[in-house]
Tab-separated table of C-alpha atoms in Angstrom:
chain	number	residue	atom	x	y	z
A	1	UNK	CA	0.000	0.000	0.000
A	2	UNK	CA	1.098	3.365	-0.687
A	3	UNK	CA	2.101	4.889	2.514
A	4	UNK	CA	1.655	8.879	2.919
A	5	UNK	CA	4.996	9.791	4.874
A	6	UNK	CA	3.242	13.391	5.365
A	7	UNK	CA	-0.262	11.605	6.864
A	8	UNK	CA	2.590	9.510	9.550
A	9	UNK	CA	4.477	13.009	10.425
A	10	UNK	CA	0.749	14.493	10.858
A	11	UNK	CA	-0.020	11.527	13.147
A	12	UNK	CA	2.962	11.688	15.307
A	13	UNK	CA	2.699	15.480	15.965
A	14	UNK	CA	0.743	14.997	18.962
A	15	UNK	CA	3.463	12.637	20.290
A	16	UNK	CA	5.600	15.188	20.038
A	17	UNK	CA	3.751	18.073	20.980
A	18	UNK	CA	2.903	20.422	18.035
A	19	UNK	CA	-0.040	21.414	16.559
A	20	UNK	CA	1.649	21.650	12.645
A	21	UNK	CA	4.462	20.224	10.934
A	22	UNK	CA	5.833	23.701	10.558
A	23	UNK	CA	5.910	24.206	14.214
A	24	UNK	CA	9.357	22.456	14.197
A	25	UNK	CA	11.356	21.843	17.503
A	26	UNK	CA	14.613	24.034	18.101
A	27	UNK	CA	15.909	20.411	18.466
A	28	UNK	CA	15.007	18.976	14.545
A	29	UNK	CA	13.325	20.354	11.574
A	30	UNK	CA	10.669	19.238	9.030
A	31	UNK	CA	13.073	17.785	6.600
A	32	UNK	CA	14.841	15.896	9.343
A	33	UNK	CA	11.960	14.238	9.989
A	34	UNK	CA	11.557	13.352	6.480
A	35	UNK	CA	15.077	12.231	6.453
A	36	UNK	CA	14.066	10.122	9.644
A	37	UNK	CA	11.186	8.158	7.606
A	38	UNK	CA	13.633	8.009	4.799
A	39	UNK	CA	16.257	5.757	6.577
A	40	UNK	CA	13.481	3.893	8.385
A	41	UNK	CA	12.518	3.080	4.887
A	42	UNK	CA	15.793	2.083	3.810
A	43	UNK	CA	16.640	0.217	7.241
A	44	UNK	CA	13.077	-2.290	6.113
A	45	UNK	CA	14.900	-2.749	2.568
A	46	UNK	CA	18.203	-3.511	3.747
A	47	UNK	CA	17.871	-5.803	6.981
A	48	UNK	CA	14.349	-7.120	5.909
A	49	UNK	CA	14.905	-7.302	1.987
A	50	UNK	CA	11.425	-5.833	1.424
A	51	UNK	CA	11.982	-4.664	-1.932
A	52	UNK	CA	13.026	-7.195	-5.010
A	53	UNK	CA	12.755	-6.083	-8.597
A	54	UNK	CA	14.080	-7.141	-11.705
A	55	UNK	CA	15.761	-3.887	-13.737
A	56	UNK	CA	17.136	-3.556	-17.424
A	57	UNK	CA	21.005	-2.437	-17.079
A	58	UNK	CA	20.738	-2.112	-20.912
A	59	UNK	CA	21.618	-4.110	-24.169
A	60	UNK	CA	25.454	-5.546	-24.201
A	61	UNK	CA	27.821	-3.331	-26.088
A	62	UNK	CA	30.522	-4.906	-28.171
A	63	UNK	CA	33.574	-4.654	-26.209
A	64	UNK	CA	32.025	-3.083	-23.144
A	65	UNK	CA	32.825	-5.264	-20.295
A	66	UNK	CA	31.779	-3.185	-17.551
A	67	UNK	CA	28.418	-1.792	-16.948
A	68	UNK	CA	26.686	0.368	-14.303
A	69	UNK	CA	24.216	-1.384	-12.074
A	70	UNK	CA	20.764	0.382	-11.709
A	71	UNK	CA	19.530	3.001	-9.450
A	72	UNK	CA	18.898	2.375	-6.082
A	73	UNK	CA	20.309	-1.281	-6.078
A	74	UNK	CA	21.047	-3.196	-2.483
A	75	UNK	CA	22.808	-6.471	-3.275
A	76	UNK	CA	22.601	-9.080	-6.367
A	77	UNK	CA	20.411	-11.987	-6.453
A	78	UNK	CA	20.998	-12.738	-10.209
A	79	UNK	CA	21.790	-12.128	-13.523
A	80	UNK	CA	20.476	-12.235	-17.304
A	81	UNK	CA	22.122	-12.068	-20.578
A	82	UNK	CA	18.885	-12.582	-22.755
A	83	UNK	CA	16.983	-15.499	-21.189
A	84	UNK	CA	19.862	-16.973	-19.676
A	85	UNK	CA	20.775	-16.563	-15.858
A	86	UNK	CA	24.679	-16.162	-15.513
A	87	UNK	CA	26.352	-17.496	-12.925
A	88	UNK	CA	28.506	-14.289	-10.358
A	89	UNK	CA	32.378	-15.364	-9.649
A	90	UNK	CA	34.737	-13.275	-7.576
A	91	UNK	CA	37.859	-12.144	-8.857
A	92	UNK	CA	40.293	-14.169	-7.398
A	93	UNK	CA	37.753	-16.968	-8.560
A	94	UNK	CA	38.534	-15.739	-12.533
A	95	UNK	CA	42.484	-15.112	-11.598
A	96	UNK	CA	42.868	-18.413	-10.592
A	97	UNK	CA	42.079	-19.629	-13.910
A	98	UNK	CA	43.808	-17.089	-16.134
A	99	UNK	CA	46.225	-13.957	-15.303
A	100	UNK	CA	44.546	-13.203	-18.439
A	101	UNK	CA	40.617	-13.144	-17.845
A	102	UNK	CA	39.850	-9.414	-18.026
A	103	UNK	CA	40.821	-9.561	-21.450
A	104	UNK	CA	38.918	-12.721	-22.943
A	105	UNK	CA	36.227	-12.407	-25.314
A	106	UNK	CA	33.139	-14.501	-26.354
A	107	UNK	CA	30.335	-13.706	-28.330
A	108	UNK	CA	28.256	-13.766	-25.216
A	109	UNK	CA	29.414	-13.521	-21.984
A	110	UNK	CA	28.701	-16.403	-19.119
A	111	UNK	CA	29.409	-14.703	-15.930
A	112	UNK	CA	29.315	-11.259	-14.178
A	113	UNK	CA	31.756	-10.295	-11.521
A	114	UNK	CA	30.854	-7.405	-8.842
A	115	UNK	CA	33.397	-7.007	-6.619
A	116	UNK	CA	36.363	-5.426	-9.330
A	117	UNK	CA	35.110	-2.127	-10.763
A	118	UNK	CA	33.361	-0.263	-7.532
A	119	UNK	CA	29.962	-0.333	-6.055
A	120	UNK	CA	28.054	0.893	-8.436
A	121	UNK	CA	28.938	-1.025	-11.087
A	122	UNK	CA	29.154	-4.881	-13.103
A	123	UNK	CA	31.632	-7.106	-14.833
A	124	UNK	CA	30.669	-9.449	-17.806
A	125	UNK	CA	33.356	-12.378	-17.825
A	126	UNK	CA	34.157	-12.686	-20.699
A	127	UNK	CA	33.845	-9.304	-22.595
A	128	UNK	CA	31.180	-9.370	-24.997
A	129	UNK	CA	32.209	-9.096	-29.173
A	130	UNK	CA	28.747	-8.867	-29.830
A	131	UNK	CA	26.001	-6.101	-29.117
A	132	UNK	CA	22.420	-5.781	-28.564
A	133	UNK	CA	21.277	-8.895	-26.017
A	134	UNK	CA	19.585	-8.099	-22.778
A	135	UNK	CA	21.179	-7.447	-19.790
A	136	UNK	CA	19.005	-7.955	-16.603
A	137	UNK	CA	19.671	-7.848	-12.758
A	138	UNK	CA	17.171	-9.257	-10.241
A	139	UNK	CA	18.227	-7.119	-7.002
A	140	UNK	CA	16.998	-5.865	-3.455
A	141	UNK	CA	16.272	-2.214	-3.647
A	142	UNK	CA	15.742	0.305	-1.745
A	143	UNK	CA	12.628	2.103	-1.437
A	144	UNK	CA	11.837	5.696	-3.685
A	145	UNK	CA	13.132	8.204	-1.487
A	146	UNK	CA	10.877	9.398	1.558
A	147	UNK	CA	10.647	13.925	1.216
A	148	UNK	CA	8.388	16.474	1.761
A	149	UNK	CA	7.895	16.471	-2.040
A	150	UNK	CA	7.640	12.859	-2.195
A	151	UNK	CA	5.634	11.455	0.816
A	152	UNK	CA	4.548	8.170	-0.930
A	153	UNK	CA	6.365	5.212	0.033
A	154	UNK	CA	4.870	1.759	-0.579
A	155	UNK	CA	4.617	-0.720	2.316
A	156	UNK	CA	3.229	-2.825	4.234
A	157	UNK	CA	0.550	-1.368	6.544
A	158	UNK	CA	1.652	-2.850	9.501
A	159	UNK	CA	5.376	-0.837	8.883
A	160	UNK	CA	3.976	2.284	8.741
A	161	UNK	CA	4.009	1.670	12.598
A	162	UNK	CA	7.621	1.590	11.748
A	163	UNK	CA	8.134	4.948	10.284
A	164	UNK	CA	5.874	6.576	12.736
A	165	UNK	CA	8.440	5.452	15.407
A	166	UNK	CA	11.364	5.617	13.687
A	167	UNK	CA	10.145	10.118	13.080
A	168	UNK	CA	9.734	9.889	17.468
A	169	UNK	CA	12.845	8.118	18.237
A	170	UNK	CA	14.955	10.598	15.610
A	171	UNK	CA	12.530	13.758	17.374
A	172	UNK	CA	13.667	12.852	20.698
A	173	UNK	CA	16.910	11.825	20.425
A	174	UNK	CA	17.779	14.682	18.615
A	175	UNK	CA	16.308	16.861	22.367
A	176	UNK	CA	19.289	15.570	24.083
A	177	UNK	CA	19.964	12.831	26.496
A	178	UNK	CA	17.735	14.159	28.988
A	179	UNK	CA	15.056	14.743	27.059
A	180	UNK	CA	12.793	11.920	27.293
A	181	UNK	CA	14.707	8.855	26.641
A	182	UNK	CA	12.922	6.467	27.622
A	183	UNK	CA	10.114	7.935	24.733
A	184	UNK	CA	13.458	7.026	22.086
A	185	UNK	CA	14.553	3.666	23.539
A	186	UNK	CA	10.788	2.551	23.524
A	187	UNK	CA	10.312	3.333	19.916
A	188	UNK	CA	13.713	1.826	19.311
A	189	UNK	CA	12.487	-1.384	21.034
A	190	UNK	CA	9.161	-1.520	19.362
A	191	UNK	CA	10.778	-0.929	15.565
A	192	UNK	CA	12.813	-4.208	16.638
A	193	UNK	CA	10.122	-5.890	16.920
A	194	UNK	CA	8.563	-5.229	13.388
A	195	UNK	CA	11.563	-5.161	11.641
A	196	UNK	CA	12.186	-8.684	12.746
A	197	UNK	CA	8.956	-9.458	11.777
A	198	UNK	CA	9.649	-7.727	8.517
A	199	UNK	CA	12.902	-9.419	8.006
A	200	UNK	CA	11.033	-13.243	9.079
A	201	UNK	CA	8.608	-12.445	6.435
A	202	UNK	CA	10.423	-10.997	3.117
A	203	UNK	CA	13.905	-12.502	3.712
A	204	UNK	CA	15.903	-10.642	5.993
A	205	UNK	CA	19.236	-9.159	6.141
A	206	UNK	CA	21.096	-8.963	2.411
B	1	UNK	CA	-15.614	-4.320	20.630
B	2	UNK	CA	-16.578	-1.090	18.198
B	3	UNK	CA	-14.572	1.808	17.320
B	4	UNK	CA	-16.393	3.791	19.882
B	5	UNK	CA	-16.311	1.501	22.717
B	6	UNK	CA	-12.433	0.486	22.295
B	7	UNK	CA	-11.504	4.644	22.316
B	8	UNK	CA	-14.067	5.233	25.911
B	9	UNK	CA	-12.120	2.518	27.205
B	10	UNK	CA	-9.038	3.633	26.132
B	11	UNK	CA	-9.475	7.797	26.879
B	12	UNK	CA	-11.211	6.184	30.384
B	13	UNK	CA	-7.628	4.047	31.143
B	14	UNK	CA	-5.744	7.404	30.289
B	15	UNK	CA	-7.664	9.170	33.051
B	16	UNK	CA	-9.601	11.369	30.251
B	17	UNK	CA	-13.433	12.062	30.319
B	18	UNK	CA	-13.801	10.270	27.156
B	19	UNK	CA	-16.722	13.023	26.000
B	20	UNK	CA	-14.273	15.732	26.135
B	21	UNK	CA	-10.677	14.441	26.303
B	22	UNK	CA	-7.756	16.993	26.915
B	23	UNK	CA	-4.627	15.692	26.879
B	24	UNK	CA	-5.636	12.690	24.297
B	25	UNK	CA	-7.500	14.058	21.423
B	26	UNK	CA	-10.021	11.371	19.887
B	27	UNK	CA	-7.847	11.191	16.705
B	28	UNK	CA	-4.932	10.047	18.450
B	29	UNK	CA	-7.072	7.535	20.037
B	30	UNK	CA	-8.378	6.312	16.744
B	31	UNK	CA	-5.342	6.293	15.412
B	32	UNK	CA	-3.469	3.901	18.183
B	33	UNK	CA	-6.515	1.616	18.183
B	34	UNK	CA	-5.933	1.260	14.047
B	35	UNK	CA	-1.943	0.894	14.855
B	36	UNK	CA	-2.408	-1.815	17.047
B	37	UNK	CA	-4.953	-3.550	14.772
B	38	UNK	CA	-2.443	-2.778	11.757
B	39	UNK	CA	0.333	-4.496	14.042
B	40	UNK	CA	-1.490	-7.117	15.385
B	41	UNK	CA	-2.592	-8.283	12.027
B	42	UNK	CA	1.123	-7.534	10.772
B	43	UNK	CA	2.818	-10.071	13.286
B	44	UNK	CA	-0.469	-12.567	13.315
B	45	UNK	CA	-1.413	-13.086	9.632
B	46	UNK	CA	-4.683	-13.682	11.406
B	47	UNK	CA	-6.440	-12.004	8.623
B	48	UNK	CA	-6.664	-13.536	4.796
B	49	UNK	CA	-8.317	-12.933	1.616
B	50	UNK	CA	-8.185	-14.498	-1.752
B	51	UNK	CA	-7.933	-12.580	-4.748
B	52	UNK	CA	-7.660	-13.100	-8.440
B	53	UNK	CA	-4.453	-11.176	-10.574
B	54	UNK	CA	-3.382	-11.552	-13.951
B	55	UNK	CA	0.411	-11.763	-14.459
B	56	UNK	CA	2.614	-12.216	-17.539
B	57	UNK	CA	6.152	-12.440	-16.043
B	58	UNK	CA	7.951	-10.223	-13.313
B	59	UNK	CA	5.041	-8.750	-11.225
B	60	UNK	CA	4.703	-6.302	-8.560
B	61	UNK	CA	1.789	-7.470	-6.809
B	62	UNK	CA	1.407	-4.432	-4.212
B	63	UNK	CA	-0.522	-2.469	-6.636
B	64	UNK	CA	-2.772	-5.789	-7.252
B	65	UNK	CA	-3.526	-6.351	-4.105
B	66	UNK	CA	-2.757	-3.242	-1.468
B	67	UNK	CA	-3.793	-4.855	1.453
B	68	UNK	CA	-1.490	-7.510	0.741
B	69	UNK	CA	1.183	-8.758	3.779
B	70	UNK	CA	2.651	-12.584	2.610
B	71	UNK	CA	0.964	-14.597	-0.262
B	72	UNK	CA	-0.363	-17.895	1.602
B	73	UNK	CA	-0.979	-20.005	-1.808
B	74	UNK	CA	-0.779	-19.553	-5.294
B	75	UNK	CA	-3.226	-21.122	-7.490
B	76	UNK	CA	-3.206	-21.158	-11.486
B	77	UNK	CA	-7.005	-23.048	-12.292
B	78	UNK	CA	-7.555	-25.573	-9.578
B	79	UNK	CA	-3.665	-26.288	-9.458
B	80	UNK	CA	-1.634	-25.528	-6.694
B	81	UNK	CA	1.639	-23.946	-7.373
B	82	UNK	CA	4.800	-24.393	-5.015
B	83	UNK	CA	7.139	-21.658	-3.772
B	84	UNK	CA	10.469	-22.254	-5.588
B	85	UNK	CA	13.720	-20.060	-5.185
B	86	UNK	CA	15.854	-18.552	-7.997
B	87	UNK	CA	18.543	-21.027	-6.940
B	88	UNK	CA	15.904	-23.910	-6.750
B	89	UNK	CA	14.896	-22.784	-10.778
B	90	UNK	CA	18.904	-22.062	-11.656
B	91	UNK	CA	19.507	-25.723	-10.677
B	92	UNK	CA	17.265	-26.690	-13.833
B	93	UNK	CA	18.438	-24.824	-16.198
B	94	UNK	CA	20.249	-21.391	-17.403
B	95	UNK	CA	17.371	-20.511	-19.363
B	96	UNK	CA	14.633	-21.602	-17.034
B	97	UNK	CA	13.436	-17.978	-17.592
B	98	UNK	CA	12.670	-18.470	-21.118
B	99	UNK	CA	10.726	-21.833	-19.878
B	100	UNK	CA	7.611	-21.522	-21.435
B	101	UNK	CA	4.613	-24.356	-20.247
B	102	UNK	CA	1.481	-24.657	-17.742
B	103	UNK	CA	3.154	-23.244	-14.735
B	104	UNK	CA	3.349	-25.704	-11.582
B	105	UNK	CA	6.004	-23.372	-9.198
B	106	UNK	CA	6.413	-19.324	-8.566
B	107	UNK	CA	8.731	-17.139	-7.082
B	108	UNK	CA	7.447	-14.375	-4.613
B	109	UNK	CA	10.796	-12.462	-4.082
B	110	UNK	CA	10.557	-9.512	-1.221
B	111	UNK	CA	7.422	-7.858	-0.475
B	112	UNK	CA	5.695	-8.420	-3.508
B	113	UNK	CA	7.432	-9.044	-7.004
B	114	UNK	CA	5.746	-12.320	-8.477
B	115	UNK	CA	6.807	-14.526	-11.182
B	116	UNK	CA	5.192	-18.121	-11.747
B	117	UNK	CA	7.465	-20.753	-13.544
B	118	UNK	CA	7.309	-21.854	-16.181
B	119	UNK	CA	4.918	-18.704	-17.916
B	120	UNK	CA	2.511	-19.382	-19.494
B	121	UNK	CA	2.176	-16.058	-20.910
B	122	UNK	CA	-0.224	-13.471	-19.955
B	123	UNK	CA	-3.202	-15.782	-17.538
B	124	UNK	CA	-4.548	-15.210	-14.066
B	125	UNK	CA	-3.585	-16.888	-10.792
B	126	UNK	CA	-5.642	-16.719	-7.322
B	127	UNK	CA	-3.776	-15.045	-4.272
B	128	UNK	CA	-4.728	-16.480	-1.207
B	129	UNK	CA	-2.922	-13.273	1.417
B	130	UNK	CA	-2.389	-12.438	4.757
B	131	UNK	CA	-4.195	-8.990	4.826
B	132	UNK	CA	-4.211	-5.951	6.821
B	133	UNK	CA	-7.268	-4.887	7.887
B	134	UNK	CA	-9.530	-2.070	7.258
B	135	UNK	CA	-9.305	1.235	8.864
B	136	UNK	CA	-11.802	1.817	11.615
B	137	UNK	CA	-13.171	5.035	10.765
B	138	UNK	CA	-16.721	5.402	11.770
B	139	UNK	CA	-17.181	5.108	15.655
B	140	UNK	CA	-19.356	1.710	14.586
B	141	UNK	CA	-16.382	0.375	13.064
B	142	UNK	CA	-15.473	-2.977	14.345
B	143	UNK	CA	-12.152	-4.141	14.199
B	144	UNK	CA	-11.699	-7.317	11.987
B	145	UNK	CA	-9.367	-9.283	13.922
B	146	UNK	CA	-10.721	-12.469	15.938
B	147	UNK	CA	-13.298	-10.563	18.498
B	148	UNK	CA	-11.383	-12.509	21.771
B	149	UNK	CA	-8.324	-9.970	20.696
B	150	UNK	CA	-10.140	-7.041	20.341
B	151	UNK	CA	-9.960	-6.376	23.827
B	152	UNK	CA	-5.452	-6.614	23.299
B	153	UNK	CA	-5.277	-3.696	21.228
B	154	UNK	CA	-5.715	-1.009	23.825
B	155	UNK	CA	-2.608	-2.782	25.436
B	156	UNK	CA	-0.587	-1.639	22.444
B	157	UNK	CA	-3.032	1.469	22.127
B	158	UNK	CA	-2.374	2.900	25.602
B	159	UNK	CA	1.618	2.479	25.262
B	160	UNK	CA	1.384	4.092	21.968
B	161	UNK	CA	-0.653	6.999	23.359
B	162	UNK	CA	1.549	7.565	26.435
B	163	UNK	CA	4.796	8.184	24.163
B	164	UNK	CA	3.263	11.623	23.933
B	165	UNK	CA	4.000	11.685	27.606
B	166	UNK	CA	7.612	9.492	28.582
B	167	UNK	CA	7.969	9.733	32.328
B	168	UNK	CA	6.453	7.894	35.119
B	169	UNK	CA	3.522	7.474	33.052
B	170	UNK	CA	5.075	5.703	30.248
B	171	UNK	CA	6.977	3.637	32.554
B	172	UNK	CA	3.549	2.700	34.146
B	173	UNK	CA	2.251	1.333	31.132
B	174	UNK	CA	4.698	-0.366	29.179
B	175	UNK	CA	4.219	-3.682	30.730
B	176	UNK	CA	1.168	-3.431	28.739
B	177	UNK	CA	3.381	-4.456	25.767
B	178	UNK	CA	4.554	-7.902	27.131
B	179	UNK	CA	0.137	-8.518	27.512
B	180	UNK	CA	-0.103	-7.611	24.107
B	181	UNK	CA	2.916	-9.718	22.706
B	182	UNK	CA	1.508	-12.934	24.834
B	183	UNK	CA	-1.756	-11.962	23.156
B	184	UNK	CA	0.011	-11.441	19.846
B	185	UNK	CA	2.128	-14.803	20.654
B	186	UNK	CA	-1.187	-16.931	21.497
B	187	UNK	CA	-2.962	-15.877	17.962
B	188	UNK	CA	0.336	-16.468	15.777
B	189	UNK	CA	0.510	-19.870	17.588
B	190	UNK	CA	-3.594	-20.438	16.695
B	191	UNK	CA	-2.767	-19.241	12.994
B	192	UNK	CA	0.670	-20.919	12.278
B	193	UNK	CA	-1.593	-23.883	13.341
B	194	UNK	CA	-4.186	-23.457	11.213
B	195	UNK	CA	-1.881	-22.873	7.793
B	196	UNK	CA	-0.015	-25.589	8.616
B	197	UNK	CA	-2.880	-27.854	8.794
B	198	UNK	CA	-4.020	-25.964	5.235
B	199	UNK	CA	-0.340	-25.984	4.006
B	200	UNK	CA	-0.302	-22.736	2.970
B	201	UNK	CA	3.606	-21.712	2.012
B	202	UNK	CA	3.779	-18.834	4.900
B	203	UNK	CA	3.412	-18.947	8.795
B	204	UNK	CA	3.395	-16.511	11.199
B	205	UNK	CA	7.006	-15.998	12.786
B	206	UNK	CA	7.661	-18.003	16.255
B	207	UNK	CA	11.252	-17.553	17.622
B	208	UNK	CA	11.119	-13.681	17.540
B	209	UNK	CA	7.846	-13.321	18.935
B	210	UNK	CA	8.604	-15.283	22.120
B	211	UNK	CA	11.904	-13.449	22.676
B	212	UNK	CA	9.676	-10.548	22.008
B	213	UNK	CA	6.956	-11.413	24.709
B	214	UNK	CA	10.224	-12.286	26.969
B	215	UNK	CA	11.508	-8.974	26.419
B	216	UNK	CA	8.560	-6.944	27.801
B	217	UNK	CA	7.789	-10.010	30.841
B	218	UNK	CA	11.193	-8.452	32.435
B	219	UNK	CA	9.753	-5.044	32.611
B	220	UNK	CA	6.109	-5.891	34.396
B	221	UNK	CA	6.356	-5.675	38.185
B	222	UNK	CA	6.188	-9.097	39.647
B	223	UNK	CA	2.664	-9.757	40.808
């Protein structure tokens, strides 16, 4: 369901004392309350693996070996070149069987390597010679990003407990130690609870 | 229990005149009584529906079905499909993507992204879900969960309303939580029973929700 980051804020106001989102605390601001639901959203896609999806990273290029992996992506759970799921090898995997690897070529390639050429990007092992065949990744995600300009996150219902707690714990920790800790540990021990849930029911930690 | 009766009960335990509450307003009321249903359904799967979507590959159910929580059982006709893995379909074949037959297995990867295997191309399937339940709105709203639990949200309810407080009164009222986890704890038990005896692909969690209840048992004053 498409969750309405504003309509949580709203709710948690009187939790926190205000009458209007505008009203911000000396402590925090608006948009560090956004930022709050924002990394409670991406906390439930990386230790609960809530979001899969299966992206384009675009048609092979003749001679391109390296490619950048798409927006927003978590951690790998497979590969296409056209219809055909390709197997992931480390490099020392590849270096063991040739000092020469990075520079083989096939027509099409048969595996993809992720930990050479920086986060954001993939390997095809061996370079492709020819261009034009899908190129697919089936990943975990994270979530669209959670702002004032774009409330809508979809979730769950039951976790938009978890972004309602997640805006009180960042609201009162950000008071001070003094200020009402207990309120912050609470919600702290209460988003445990769902994100274990979360993580039991969409396959946990990447 | 209605809408209306769960919030007087609940203003009533937070020492409001529930006619003209003060401190509490009736929205925040409503609102903890629908988080605690929302959570108690969330950690229960107590609630399920069945629902019919058409899929033609890669599909992100949420927009399908928006109440959805955990598929239960996948049906394509009257045959039962099994939950497979991408390793489980890998160990086929390479191309089991491009596997094209009357599909007898699907993938439900995350949240909500659906593919059956092999595809048939573009046909229906029925859903059978864990589902949240429906917002209580009007005051003769009654929640959906089993009736004998009704009474367990304004555990979770009061806690949630007294984190506008913290103090001495928050500290009061937190052992509510470890009532509301048993409560939580007994139901997941019922339902985990119940799908297994249906043997439908999900259950209700176990381990964390006892270490949960256990959690919230060390903080309630011995009696």
């Amino acid at each position: 369901m498409a969750l309405n980051g504003t309509s949580i804020l709203i709710e948690a106001l009187p939790a926190l004392g205000l009458q209007a989102l505008a009203d911000a605390d000396s402590h925090w601001s608006e948009s560090e309350l956004y930022r709050a639901l924002d990394r409670a959203s991406e906390t439930l896609a990386r230790q609960a693996g809530l979001r899969v999806q299966a992206s384009s990273i675009g048609p092979l290029v003749a001679g391109q070996a390296v490619y950048s992996l798409p927006s927003r992506f978590v951690a790998p759970l497979a590969e296409f070149i056209g219809t055909a799921q390709v197997e992931r090898r480390a490099t020392a995997h590849l270096e063991a069987l040739s000092a020469d690897w990075p520079v083989m070529a096939a027509e099409t390639p048969s595996h993809t390597v992720l930990d050479l050429d920086g986060p954001g990007n993939i390997r095809t092992f061996p370079t492709p010679t020819a261009a034009g065949a899908s190129f697919t990744s089936l990943h975990r995600a994270l979530l669209p990003e959670v702002a004032a300009g774009t409330p809508f996150v979809n979730l769950p219902e039951f976790l938009s407990e978890f972004l309602y707690l997640a805006a009180i714990r960042e609201a009162r920790e950000r008071e001070g130690p003094a200020q009402a800790k207990e309120v912050s540990a609470l919600a702290g021990d209460l988003m445990n609870v769902l994100l274990s849930a979360a993580a039991d029911l969409y396959g946990g930690p990447a | 229990m209605t809408l209306l009766e769960l919030r007087t009960e609940l203003l009533r335990m937070a020492g409001e005149d529930p006619a003209a509450p003060v401190f509490h307003t009736t929205a925040a009321a409503n609102a903890a009584i629908n988080a605690a249903q929302q959570v108690f359904a969330g950690l229960t799967l107590c609630l399920e529906s069945t629902a019919t979507i058409t899929s033609s590959g890669w599909t992100a159910t949420a927009a399908l079905l928006p109440k959805l929580i955990v598929p239960l059982r996948v049906r394509y006709g009257a045959r039962r499909l099994h939950p497979a893995t991408v390793d489980d379909l890998a160990a086929l074949s390479a191309n089991w993507s491009a596997h094209i037959d009357s599909p007898t297995q699907y993938l439900w990867l995350g949240w909500d992204l659906f593919r059956p295997y092999p595809l048939p191309g573009s046909v229906s399937y029925e859903i059978t879900y864990a589902t949240a339940p429906a917002v209580l709105a009007a005051d003769s709203d009654v929640p959906q969960i089993p009736e004998d639990d009704h009474h367990e949200l304004l555990e979770y309810a009061m806690v949630r309303i007294r984190l506008a407080e913290g103090g001495a009164e928050l500290a009061k009222d937190t052992p509510r939580l470890e009532r509301f986890m048993a409560a939580v704890e007994s139901r997941a038990a019922r339902t985990r029973a119940r799908y297994i005896a249906l043997g439908y692909d999900t259950r209700p969690a176990e381990k964390f929700l006892q270490e949960a209840t256990q959690r919230w048992r060390s903080t309630a004053p011995a009696s």
